[in-house]
Short mmCIF file of C-alpha atoms in Angstrom, two decimals:
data_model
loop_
_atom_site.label_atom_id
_atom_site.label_comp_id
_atom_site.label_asym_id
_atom_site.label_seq_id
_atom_site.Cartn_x
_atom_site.Cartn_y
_atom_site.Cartn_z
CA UNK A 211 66.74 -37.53 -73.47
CA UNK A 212 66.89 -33.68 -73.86
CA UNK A 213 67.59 -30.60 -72.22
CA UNK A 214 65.44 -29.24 -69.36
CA UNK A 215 66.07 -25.39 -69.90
CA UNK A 216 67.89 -22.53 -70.99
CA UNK A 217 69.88 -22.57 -67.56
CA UNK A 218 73.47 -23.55 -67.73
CA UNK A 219 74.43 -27.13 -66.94
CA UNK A 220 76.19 -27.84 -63.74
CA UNK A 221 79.59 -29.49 -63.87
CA UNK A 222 80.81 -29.69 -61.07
CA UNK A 223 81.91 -32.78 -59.02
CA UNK A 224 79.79 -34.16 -56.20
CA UNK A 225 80.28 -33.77 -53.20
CA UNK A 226 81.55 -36.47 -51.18
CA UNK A 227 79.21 -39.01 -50.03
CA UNK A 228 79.28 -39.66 -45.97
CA UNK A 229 79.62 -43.47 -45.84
CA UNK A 230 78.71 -43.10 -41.95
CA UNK A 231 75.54 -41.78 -42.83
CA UNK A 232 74.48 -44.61 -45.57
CA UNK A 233 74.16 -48.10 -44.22
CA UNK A 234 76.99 -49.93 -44.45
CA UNK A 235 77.33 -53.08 -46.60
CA UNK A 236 78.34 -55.27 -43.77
CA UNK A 237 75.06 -55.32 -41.65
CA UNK A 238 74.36 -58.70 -40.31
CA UNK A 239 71.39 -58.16 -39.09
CA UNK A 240 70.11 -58.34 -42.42
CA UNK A 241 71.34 -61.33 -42.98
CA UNK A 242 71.67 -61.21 -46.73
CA UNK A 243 74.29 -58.71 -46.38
CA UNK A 244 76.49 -60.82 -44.87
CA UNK A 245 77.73 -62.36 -48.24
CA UNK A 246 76.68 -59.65 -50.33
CA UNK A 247 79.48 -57.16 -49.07
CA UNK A 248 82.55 -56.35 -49.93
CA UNK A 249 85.33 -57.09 -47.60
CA UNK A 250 87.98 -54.85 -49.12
CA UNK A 251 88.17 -50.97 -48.78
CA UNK A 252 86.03 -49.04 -51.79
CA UNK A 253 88.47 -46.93 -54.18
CA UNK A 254 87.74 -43.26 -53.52
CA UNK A 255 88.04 -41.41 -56.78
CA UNK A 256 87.77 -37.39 -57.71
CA UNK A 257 85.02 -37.32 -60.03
CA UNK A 258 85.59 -37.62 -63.84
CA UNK A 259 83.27 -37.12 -66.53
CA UNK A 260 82.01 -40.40 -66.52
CA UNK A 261 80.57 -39.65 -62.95
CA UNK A 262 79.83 -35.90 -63.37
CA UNK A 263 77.91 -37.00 -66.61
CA UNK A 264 74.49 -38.87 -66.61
CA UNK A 265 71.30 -39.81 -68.35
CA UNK A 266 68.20 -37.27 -67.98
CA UNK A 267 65.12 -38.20 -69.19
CA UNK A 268 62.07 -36.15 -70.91
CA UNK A 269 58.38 -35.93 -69.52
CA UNK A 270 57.77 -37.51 -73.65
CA UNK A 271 58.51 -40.99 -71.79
CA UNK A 272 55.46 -40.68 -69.34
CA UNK A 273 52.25 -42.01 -70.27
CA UNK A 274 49.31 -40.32 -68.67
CA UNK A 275 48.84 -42.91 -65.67
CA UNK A 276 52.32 -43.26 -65.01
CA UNK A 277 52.07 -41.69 -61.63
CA UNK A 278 48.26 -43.26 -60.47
CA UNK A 279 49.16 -46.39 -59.29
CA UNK A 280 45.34 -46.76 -58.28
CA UNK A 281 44.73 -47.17 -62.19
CA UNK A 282 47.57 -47.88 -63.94
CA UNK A 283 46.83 -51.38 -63.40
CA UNK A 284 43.37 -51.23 -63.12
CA UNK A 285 40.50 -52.99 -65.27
CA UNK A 286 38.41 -49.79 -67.01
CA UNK A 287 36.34 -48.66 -64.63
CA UNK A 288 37.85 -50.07 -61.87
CA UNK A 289 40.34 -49.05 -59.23
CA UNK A 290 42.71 -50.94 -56.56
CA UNK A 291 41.54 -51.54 -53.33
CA UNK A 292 43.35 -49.76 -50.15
CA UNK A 293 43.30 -46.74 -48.37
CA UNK A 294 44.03 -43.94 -51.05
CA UNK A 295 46.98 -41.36 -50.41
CA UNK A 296 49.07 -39.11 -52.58
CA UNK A 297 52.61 -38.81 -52.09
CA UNK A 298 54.50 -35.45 -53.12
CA UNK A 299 57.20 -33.55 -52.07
CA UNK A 300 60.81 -32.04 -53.79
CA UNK A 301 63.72 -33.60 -55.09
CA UNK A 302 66.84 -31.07 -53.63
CA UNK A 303 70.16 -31.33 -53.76
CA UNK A 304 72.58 -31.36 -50.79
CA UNK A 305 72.56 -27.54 -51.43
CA UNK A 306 68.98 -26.89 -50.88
CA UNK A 307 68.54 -26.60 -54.93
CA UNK A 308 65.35 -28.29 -56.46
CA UNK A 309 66.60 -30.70 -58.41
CA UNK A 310 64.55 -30.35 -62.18
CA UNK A 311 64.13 -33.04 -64.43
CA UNK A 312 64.66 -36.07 -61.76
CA UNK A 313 63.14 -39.06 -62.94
CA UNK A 314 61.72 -41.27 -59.91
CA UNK A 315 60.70 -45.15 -59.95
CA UNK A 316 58.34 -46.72 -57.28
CA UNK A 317 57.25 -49.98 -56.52
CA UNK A 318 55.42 -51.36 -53.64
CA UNK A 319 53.43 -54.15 -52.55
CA UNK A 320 49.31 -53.76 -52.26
CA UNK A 321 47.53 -52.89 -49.18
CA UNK A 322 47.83 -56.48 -48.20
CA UNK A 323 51.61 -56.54 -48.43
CA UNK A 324 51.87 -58.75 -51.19
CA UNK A 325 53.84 -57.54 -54.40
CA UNK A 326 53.12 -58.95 -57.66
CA UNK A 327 55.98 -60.84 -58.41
CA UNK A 328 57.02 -64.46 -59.84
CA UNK A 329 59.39 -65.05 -56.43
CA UNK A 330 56.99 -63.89 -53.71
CA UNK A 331 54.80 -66.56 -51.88
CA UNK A 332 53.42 -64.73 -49.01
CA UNK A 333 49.39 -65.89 -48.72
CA UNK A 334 48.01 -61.96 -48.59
CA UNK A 335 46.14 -62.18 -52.55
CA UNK A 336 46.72 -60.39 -55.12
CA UNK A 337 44.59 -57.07 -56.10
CA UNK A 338 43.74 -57.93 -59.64
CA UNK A 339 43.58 -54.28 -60.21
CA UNK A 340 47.16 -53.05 -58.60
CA UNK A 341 50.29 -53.63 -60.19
CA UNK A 342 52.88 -51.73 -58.27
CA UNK A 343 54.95 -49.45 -59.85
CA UNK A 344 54.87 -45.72 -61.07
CA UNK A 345 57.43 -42.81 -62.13
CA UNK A 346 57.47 -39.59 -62.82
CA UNK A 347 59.63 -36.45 -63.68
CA UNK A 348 60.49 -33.73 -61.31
CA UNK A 349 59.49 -30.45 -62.90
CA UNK A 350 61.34 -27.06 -62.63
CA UNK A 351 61.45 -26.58 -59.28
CA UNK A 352 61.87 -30.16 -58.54
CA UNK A 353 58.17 -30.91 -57.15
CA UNK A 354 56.71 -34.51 -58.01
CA UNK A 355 53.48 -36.27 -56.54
CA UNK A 356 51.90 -39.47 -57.56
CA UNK A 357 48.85 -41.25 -56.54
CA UNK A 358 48.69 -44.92 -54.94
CA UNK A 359 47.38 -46.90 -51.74
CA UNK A 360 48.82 -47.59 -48.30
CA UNK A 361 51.15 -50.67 -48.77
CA UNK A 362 50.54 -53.08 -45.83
CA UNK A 363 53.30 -54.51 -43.85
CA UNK A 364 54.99 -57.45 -44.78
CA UNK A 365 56.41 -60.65 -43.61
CA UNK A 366 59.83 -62.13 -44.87
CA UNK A 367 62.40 -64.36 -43.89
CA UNK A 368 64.77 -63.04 -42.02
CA UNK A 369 64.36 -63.77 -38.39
CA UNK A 370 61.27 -66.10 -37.46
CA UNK A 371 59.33 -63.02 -37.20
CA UNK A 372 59.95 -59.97 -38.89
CA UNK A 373 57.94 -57.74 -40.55
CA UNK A 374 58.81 -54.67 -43.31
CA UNK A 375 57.25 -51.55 -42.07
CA UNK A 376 55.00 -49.94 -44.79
CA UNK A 377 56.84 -48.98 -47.17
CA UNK A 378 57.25 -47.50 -51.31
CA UNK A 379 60.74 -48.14 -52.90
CA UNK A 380 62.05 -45.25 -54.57
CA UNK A 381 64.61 -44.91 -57.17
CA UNK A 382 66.10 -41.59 -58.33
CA UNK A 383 68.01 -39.92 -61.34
CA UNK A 384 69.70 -36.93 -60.53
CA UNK A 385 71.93 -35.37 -63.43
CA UNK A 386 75.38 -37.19 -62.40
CA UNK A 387 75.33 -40.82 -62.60
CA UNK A 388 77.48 -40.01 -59.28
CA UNK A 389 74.18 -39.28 -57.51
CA UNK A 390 72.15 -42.57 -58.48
CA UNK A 391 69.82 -43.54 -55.65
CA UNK A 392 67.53 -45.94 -54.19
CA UNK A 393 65.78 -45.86 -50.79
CA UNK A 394 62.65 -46.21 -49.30
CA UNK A 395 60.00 -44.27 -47.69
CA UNK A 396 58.01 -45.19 -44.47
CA UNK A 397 55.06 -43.63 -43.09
CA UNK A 398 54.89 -41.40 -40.34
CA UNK A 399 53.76 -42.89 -36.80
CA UNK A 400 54.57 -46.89 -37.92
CA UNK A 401 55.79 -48.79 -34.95
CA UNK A 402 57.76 -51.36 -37.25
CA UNK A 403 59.87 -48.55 -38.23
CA UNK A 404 61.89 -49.26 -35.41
CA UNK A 405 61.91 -52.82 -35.20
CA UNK A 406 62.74 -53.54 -39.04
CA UNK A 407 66.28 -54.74 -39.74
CA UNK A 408 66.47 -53.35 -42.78
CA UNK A 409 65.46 -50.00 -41.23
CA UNK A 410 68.25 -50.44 -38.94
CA UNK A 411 71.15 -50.99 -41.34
CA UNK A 412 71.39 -47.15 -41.08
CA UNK A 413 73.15 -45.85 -38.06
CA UNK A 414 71.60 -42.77 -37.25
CA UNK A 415 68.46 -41.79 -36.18
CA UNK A 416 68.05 -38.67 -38.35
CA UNK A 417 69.07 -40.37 -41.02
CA UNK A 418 66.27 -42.95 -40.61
CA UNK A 419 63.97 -39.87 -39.54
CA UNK A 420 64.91 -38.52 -43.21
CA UNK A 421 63.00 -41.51 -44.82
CA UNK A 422 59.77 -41.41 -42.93
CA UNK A 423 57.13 -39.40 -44.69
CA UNK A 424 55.04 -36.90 -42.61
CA UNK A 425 51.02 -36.95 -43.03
CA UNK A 426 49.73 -33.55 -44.35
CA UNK A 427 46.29 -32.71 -43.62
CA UNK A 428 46.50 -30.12 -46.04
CA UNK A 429 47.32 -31.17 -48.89
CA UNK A 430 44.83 -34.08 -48.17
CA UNK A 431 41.87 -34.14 -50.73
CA UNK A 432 38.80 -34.71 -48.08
CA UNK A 433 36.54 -37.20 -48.91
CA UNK A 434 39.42 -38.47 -51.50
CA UNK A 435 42.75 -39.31 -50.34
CA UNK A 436 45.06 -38.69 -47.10
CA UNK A 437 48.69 -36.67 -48.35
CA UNK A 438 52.31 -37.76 -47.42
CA UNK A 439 55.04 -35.56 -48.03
CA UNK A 440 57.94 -36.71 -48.99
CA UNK A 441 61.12 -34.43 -49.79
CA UNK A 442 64.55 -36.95 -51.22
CA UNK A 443 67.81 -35.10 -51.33
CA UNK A 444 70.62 -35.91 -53.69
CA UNK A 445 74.06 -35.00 -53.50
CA UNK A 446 75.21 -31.39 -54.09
CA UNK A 447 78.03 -30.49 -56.39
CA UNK A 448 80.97 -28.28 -56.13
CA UNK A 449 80.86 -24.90 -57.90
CA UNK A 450 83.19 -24.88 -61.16
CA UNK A 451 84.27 -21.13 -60.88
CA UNK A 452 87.62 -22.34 -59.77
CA UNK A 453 87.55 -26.09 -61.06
CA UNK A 454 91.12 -26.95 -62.38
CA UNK A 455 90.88 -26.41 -65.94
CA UNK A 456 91.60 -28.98 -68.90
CA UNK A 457 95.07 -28.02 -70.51
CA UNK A 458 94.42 -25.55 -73.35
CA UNK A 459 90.84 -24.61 -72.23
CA UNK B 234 80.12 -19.58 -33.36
CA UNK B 235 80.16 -19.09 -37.25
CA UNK B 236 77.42 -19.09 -40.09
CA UNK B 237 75.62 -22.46 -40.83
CA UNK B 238 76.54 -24.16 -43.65
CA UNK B 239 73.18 -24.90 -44.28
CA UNK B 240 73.66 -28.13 -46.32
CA UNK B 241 70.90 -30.97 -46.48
CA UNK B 242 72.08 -34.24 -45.88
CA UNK B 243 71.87 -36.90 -48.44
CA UNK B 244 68.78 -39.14 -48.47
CA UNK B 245 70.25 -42.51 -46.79
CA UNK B 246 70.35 -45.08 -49.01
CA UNK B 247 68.09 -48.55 -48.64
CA UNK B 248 68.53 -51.67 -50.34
CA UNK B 249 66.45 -52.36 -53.60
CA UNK B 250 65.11 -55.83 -52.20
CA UNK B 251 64.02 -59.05 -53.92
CA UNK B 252 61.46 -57.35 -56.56
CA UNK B 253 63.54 -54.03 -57.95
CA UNK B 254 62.06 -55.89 -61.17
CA UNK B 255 58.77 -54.44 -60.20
CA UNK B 256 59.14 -50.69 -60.42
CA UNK B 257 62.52 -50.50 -62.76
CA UNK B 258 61.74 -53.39 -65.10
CA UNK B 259 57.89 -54.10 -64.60
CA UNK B 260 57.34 -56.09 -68.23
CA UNK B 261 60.40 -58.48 -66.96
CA UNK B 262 58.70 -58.64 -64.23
CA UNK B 263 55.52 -60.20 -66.20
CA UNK B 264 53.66 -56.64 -65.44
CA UNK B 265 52.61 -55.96 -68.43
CA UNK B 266 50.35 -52.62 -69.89
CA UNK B 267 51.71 -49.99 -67.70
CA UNK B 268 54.86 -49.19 -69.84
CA UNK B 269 55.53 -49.54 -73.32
CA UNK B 270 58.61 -51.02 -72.67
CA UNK B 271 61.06 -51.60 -69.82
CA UNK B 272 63.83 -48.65 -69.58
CA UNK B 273 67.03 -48.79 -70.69
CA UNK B 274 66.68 -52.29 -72.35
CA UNK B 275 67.87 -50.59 -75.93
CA UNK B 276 71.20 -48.40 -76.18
CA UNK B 277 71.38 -48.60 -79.58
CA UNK B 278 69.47 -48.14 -82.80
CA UNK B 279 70.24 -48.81 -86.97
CA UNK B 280 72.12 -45.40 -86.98
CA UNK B 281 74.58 -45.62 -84.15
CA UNK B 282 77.71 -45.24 -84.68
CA UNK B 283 80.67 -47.84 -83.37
CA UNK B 284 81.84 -51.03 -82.91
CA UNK B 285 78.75 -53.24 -81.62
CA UNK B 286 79.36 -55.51 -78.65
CA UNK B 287 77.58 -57.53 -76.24
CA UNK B 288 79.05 -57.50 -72.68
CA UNK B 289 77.54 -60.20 -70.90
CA UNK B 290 78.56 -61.41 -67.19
CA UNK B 291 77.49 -62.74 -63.81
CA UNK B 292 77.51 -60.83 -60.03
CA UNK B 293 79.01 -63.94 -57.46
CA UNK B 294 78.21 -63.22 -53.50
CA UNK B 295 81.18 -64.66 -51.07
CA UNK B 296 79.84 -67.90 -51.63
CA UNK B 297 80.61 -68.14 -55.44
CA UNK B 298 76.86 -68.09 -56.05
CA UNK B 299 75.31 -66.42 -58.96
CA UNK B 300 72.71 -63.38 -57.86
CA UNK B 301 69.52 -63.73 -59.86
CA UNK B 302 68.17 -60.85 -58.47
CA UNK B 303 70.31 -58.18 -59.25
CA UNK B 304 69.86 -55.02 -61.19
CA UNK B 305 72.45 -53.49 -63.28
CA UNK B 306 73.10 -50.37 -64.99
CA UNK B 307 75.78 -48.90 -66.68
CA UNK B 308 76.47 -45.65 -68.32
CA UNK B 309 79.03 -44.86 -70.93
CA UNK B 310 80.31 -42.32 -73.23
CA UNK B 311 79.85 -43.05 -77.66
CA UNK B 312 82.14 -44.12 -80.03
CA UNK B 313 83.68 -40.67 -80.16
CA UNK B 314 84.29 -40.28 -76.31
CA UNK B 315 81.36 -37.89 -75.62
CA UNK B 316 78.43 -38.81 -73.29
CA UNK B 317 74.97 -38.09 -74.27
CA UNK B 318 74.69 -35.72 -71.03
CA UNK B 319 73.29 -32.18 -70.45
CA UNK B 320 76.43 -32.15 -68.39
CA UNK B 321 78.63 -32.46 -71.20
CA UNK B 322 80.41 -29.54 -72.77
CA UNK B 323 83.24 -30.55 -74.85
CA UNK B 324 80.20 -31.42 -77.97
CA UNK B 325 77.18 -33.23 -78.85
CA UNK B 326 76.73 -36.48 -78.61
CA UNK B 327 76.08 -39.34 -81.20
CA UNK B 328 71.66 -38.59 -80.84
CA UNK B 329 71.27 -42.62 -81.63
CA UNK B 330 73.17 -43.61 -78.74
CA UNK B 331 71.41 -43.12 -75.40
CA UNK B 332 74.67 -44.31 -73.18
CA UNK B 333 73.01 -45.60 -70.70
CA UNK B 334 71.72 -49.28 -70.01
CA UNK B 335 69.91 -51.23 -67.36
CA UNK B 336 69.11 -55.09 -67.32
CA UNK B 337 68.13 -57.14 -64.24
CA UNK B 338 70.67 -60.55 -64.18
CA UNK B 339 68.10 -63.29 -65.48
CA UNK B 340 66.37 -65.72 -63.15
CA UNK B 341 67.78 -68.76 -64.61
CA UNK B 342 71.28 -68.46 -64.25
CA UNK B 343 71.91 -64.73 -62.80
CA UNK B 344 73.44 -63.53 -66.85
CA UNK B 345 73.25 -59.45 -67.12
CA UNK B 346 73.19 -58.29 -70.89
CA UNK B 347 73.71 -55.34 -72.87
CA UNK B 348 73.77 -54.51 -76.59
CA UNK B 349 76.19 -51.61 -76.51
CA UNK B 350 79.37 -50.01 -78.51
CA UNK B 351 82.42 -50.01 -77.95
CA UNK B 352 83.15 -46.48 -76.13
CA UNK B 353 85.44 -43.72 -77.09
CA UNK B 354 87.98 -42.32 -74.94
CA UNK B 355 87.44 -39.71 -72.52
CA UNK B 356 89.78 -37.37 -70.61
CA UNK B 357 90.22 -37.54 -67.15
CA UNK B 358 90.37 -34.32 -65.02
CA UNK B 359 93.76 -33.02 -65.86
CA UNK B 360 92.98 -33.48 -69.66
CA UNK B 361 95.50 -37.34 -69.86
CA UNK B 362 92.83 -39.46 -71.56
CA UNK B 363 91.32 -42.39 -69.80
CA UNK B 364 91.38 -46.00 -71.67
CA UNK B 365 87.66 -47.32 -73.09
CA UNK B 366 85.32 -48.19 -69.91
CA UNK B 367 81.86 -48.49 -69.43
CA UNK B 368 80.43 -47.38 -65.47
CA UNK B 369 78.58 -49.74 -63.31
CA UNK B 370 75.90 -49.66 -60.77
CA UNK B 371 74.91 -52.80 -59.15
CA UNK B 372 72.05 -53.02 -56.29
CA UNK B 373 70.44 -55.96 -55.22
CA UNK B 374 68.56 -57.44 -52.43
CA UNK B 375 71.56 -57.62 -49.60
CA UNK B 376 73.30 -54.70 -51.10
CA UNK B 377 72.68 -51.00 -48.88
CA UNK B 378 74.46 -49.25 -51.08
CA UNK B 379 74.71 -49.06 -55.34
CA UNK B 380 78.24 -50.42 -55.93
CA UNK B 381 79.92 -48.40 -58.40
CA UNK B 382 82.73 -50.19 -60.54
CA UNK B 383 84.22 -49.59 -64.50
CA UNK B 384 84.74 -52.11 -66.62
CA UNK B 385 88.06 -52.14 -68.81
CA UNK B 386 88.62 -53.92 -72.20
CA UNK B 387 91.40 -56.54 -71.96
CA UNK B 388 92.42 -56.35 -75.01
CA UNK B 389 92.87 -51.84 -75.15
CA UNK B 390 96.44 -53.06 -73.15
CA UNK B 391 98.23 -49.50 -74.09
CA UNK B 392 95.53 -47.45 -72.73
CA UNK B 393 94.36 -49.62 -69.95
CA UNK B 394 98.32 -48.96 -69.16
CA UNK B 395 98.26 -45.52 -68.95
CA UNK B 396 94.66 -45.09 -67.27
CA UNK B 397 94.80 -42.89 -64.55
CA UNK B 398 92.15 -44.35 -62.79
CA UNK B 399 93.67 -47.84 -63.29
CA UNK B 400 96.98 -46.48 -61.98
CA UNK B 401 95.49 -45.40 -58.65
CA UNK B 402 95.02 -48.94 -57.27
CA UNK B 403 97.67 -49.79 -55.06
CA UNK B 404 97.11 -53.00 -55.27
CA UNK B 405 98.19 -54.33 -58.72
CA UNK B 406 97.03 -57.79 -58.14
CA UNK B 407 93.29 -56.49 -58.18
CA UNK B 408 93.56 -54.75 -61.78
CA UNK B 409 92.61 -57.42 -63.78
CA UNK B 410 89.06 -57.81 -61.45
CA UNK B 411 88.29 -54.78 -63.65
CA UNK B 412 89.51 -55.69 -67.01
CA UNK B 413 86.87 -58.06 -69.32
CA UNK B 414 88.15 -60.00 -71.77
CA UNK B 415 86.77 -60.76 -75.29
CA UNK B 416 84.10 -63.25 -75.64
CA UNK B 417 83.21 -63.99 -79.76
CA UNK B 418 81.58 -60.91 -80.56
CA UNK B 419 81.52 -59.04 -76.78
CA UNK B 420 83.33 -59.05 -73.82
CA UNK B 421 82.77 -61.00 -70.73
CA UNK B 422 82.77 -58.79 -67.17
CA UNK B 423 82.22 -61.17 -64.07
CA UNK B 424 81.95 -59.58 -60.91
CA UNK B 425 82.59 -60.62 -57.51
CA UNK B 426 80.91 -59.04 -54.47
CA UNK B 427 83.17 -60.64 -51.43
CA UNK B 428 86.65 -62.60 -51.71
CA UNK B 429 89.85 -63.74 -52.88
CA UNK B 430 88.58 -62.92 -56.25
CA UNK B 431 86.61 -59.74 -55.35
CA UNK B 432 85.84 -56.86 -57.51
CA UNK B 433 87.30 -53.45 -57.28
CA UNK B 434 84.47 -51.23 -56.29
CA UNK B 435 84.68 -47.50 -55.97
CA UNK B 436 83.61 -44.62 -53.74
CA UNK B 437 82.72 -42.19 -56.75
#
């Protein structure tokens, strides 16, 4: 854990998260939800330190391939199979700030939709050479990229017959434990977008709109890999110039 | 018409799914090579200071069953009350204690577990001090949304008395959801997602 910079912490407390805008936890179309949510109303609570506070973690935890996903995994020499993209964009704040020093998890399944994992039984094989998961550390400005393939879609058991749109999990560190995070990106153009339960857990259409990453030609390497960009906000925080002050400080 | 605000909204959540293992715990997950070691799996090291604890539990859905697939974290100031945050001003905290944990609830019978201290107190906003808790985030597949809850130490009954946070549910029947009690050499914090017995979860 350290420091980022010589800029002055933030200590403010979040601003309040818009429960209409997040899924909600009763959502019975995904039907795991329906016993998985609590019935009683959630305890809304100022911030504290304990929530204004957080973990932040240093680049000296990344090891070089942490963010190639296309060799991370892969046998020397060798490389997973599946259409090649990079994914990149900023990690803001509600505020339009870059948000510096963000550490983001991914995991995905391969180009076949299968993710390499004890529980899952789906008959797409294995890529001996792709594991599935990455991170990496926003830098000052709050810019990340990594490199992976195209997860395919994905069949589970839900209703008879639906599908998971392509899709990379994300999870995010901001520098509040307040704004912890975990959502998923889909890919511009996918038709399953809009007939994924999951998906529609969220009630609004920008919202969803927010999570689908737009292809960018130019950022594409030709003759390399295709580009996604994909920007995450977290939640801004209140300015402390006139924060109620401790007693005696 | 005024000025736009010009706020961004908030990324919209999505649930973790069935293999969160994968990408925040990939050597549980029998994905071995990439990392060194799984994050978060060690708070602590020979030099820390503070009572050592273990606080164990289970996460029930509404039908009493045990999730094996969640992931939990928690985050929680040292021994002397300070968190081991850029975000904290008040002093430095203890360098051998990260304060932050994550472990996925096992695959046999759905057990979380963290090697941890026993935290400090820490003052809430108007400076009264809070009693000893530790900060939860739970997702899983079937969750949308982290749930964010504290766990209390049964047996810190002054302080858990005058906690403001404590004091703010309305419902005094639904305290104890929150308060773990000692368990040999840890503490014990079930938690219920859904019914009569269900778990006080926050909007933080």
């Amino acid at each position: 854990m350290s420091v980022l910079s010589n800029s002055k912490p933030e200590t403010g407390s979040f601003f309040q998260r818009d429960l209409g805008w997040h899924p909600p936890a009763f959502a019975p179309q995904y039907k795991t939800s329906v016993l998985r949510a609590p019935q009683k109303a959630l305890i809304s609570l100022d911030n504290t330190l304990s929530e204004i506070t957080g973990p932040v973690f240093g680049h000296n935890i990344l090891g070089e391939f942490d963010n190639d996903l296309i060799h991370n995994f892969a046998k020397p020499g060798e490389s997973a199979i599946g259409p090649r993209i990079i994914v990149y964009g900023r990690v803001l704040d509600e505020r339009g700030k870059g948000v510096a020093g963000a550490l983001l998890e991914f995991w995905q399944a391969n180009a076949g939709g299968r993710y390499r994992h004890r529980k899952e039984g789906y008959i797409a094989p294995l890529d001996p050479n792709f594991g599935g998961c990455g991170r990496t550390i926003t830098d000052e400005e709050g810019n990340y990229s990594f490199r992976t393939i195209l997860p395919g879609p994905y069949p589970w058991p839900n209703r008879v017959n639906d599908w998971r749109p392509s899709h990379i999990h994300f999870s995010i560190f901001g520098h509040g434990f307040a704004q912890r995070l975990i959502t998923q990106m889909y890919f511009e153009g996918d038709p399953l977008i809009w007939k994924c339960p999951i998906v529609d857990t969220i009630p609004g259409r920008e919202a969803i709109e927010g999570l689908v990453a737009a292809l960018d030609m130019e950022a594409t390497l030709p003759m390399d890999a295709r580009a996604y960009k994909f920007d995450i906000v977290l939640r801004g925080r209140r300015s402390t110039m006139f924060e109620n002050r401790l007693e005696g400080s | 018409m005024a000025q736009p605000l010009g706020r961004l909204k908030e990324s919209a959540s999505q649930t973790a799914g069935p293999y969160v293992h994968i990408g925040l715990t990939p050597n549980f997950a029998e994905i071995e090579g990439v990392y060194e070691a799984d994050l978060g799996i060690s708070m602590v090291n020979d030099k820390t200071r503070g009572e050592r604890i273990t606080v164990t539990g289970q996460i029930f859905d509404g039908s009493g069953t045990a999730l094996k697939d969640a992931m939990v974290e928690i985050w929680q100031a040292d021994a002397e009350g300070l968190y081991n945050s850029p975000a904290e001003m008040r002093g430095s905290a203890d360098p051998n204690f990260t304060g932050w944990g994550r472990s996925p609830t096992n695959m046999q019978d759905g057990e979380f577990r963290f090697e941890t201290i026993k935290p400090g107190r820490v003052p809430f906003r108007d400076g009264r001090l809070m009693a000893p808790h530790i900060t939860f985030w739970i997702v899983a597949r079937g969750i949308n949304l982290g749930l964010s809850t504290r766990m209390y130490f049964a047996d810190e009954e002054a302080a858990n008395a005058e906690d403001p946070v404590l004091a703010r549910i309305e419902h005094r029947v639904r305290v104890p959801t929150l308060l773990a009690p000692r368990d040999g050499n840890g503490y014990r914090f079930d938690i219920h997602l859904q019914g009569d017995k269900e778990t006080v979860f926050f909007d933080i």
